[in-house]
mmCIF file of C-alpha atoms in Angstrom:
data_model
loop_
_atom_site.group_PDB
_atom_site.id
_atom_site.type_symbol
_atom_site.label_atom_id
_atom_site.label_comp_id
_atom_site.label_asym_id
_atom_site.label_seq_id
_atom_site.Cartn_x
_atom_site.Cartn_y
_atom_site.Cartn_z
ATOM 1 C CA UNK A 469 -8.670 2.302 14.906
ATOM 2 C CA UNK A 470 -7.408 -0.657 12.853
ATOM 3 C CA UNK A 471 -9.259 -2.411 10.066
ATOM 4 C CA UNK A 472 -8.077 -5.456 8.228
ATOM 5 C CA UNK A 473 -8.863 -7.129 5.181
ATOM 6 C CA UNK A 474 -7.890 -10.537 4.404
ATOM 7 C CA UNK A 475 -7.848 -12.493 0.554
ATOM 8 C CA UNK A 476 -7.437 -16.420 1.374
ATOM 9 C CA UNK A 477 -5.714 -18.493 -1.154
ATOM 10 C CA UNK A 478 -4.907 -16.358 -4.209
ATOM 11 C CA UNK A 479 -2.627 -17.852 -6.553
ATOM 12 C CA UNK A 480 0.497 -16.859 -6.550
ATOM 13 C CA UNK A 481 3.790 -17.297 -4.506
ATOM 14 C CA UNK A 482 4.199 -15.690 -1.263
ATOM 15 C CA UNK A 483 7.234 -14.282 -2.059
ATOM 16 C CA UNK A 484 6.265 -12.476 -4.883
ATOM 17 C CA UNK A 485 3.761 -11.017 -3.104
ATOM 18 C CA UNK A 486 5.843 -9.387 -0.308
ATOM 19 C CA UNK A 487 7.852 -7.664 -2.653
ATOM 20 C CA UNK A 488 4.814 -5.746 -3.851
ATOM 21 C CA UNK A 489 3.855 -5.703 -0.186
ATOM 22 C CA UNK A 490 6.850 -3.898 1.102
ATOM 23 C CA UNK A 491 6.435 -0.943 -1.291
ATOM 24 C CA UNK A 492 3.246 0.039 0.624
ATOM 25 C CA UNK A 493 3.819 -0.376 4.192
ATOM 26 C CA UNK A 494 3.479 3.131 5.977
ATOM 27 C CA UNK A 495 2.191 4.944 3.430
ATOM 28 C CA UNK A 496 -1.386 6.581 3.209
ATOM 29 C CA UNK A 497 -4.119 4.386 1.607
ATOM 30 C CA UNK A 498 -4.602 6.717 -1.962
ATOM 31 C CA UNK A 499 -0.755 6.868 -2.351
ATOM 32 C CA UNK A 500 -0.684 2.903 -1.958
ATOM 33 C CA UNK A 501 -3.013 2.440 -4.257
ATOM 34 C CA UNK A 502 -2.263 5.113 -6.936
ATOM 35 C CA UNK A 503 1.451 2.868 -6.432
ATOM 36 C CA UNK A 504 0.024 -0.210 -7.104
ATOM 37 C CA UNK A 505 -1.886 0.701 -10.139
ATOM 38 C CA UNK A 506 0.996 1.780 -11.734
ATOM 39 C CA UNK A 507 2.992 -1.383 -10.758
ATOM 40 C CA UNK A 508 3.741 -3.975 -13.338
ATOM 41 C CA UNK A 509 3.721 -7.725 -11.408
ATOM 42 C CA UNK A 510 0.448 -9.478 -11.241
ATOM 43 C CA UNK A 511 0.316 -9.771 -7.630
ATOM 44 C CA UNK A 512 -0.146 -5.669 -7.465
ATOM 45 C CA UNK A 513 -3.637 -6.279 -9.105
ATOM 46 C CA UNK A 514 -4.686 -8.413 -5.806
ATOM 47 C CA UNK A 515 -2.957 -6.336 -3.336
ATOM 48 C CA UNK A 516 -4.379 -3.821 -4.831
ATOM 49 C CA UNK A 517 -7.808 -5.088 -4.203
ATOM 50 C CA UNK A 518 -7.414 -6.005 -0.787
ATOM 51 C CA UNK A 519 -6.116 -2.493 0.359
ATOM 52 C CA UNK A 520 -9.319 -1.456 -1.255
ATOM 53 C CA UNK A 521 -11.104 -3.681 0.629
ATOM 54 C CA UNK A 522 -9.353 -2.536 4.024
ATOM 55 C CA UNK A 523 -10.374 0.637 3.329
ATOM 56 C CA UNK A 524 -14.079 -0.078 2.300
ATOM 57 C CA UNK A 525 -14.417 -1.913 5.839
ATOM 58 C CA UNK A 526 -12.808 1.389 7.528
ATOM 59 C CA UNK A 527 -15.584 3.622 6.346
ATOM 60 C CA UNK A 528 -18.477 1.602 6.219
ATOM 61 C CA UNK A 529 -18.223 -0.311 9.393
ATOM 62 C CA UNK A 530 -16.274 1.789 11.497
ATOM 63 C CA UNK A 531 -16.887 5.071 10.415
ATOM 64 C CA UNK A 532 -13.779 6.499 10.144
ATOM 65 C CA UNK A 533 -12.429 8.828 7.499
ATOM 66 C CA UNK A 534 -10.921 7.127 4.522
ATOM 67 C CA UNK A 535 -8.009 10.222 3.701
ATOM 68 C CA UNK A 536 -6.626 10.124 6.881
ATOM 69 C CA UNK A 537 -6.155 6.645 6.778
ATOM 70 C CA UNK A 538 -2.644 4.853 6.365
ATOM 71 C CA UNK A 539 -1.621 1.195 5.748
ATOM 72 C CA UNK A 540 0.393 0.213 9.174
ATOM 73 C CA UNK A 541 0.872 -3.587 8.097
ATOM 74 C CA UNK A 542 0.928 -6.252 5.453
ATOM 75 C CA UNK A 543 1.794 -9.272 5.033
ATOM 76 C CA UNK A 544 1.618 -12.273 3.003
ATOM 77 C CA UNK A 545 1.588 -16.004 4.323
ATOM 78 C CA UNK A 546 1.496 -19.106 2.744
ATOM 79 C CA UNK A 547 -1.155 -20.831 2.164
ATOM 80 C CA UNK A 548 -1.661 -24.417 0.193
ATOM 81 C CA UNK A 549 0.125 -25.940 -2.235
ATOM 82 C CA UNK A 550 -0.517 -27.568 -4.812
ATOM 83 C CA UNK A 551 1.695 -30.750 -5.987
ATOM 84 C CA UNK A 552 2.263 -32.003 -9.848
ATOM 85 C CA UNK A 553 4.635 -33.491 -11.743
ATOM 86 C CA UNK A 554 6.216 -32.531 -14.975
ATOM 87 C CA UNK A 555 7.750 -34.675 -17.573
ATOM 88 C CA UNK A 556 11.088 -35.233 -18.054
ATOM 89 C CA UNK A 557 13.508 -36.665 -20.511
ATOM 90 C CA UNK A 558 14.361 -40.847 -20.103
ATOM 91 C CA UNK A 559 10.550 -42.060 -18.889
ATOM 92 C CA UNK A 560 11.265 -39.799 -15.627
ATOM 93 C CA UNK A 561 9.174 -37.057 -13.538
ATOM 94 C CA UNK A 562 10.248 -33.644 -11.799
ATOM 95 C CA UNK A 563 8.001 -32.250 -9.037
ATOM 96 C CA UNK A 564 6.198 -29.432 -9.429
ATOM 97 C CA UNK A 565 4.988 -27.523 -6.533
ATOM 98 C CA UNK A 566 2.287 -24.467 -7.175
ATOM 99 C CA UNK A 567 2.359 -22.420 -4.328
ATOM 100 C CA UNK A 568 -0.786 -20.152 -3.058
ATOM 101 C CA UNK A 569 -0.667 -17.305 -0.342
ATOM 102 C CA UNK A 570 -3.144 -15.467 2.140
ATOM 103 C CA UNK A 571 -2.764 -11.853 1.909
ATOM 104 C CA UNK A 572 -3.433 -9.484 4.649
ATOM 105 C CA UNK A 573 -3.807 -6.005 5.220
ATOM 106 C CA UNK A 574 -4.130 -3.820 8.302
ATOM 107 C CA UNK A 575 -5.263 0.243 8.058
ATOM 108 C CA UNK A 576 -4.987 2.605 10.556
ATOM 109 C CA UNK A 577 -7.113 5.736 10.988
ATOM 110 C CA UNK A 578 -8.838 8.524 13.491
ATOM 111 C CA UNK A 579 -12.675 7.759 13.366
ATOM 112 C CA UNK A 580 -15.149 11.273 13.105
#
């Protein structure tokens, strides 16, 4: 059975997120998670969070067993971004673009 869990717009770059994101595919739920709280970038924090989540939704709503269950896929799109402009020397502007990312995990497990 496969449960997701999605977090919409969270802000940070999708490419730092699939760095984090690439660490955890395949691997059981508590050893993700156990990796990611030991994991110094910011993004771990909301990765962290939304395997949490996947897993949450696994036992609750689908009954199945949460140590049995592994993370089969993740992945991190982009989402909007937002575009400002930063001063620069002689009167004249640089753009500025603050990027934001939907995150998404998928767990896999047997149900009871």
């Amino acid at each position: 059975m496969e449960v997701r869990a999605l977090a919409k717009d969270q802000p940070i770059a999708p490419q730092k997120v699939r760095l984090i994101l690439d660490a955890i595919k395949g691997r059981p739920v508590d050893e993700a998670l156990n990796l990611l709280q030991f994991m110094p970038q910011r993004s771990a924090r909301i990765v962290w969070k939304v395997v949490k989540s996947a897993a949450a939704n696994a036992e609750n709503n689908f009954d199945v067993n949460p140590d049995g269950l592994r993370v089969k896929s993740a992945s991190a799109g982009d989402a909007r971004t937002l575009k400002r402009f930063r001063a620069r020397s002689r009167g004249r502007t640089a753009p500025m673009v603050k990027r934001y990312s939907h995150i998404e995990v998928v767990v896999e497990g047997n149900q009871f």
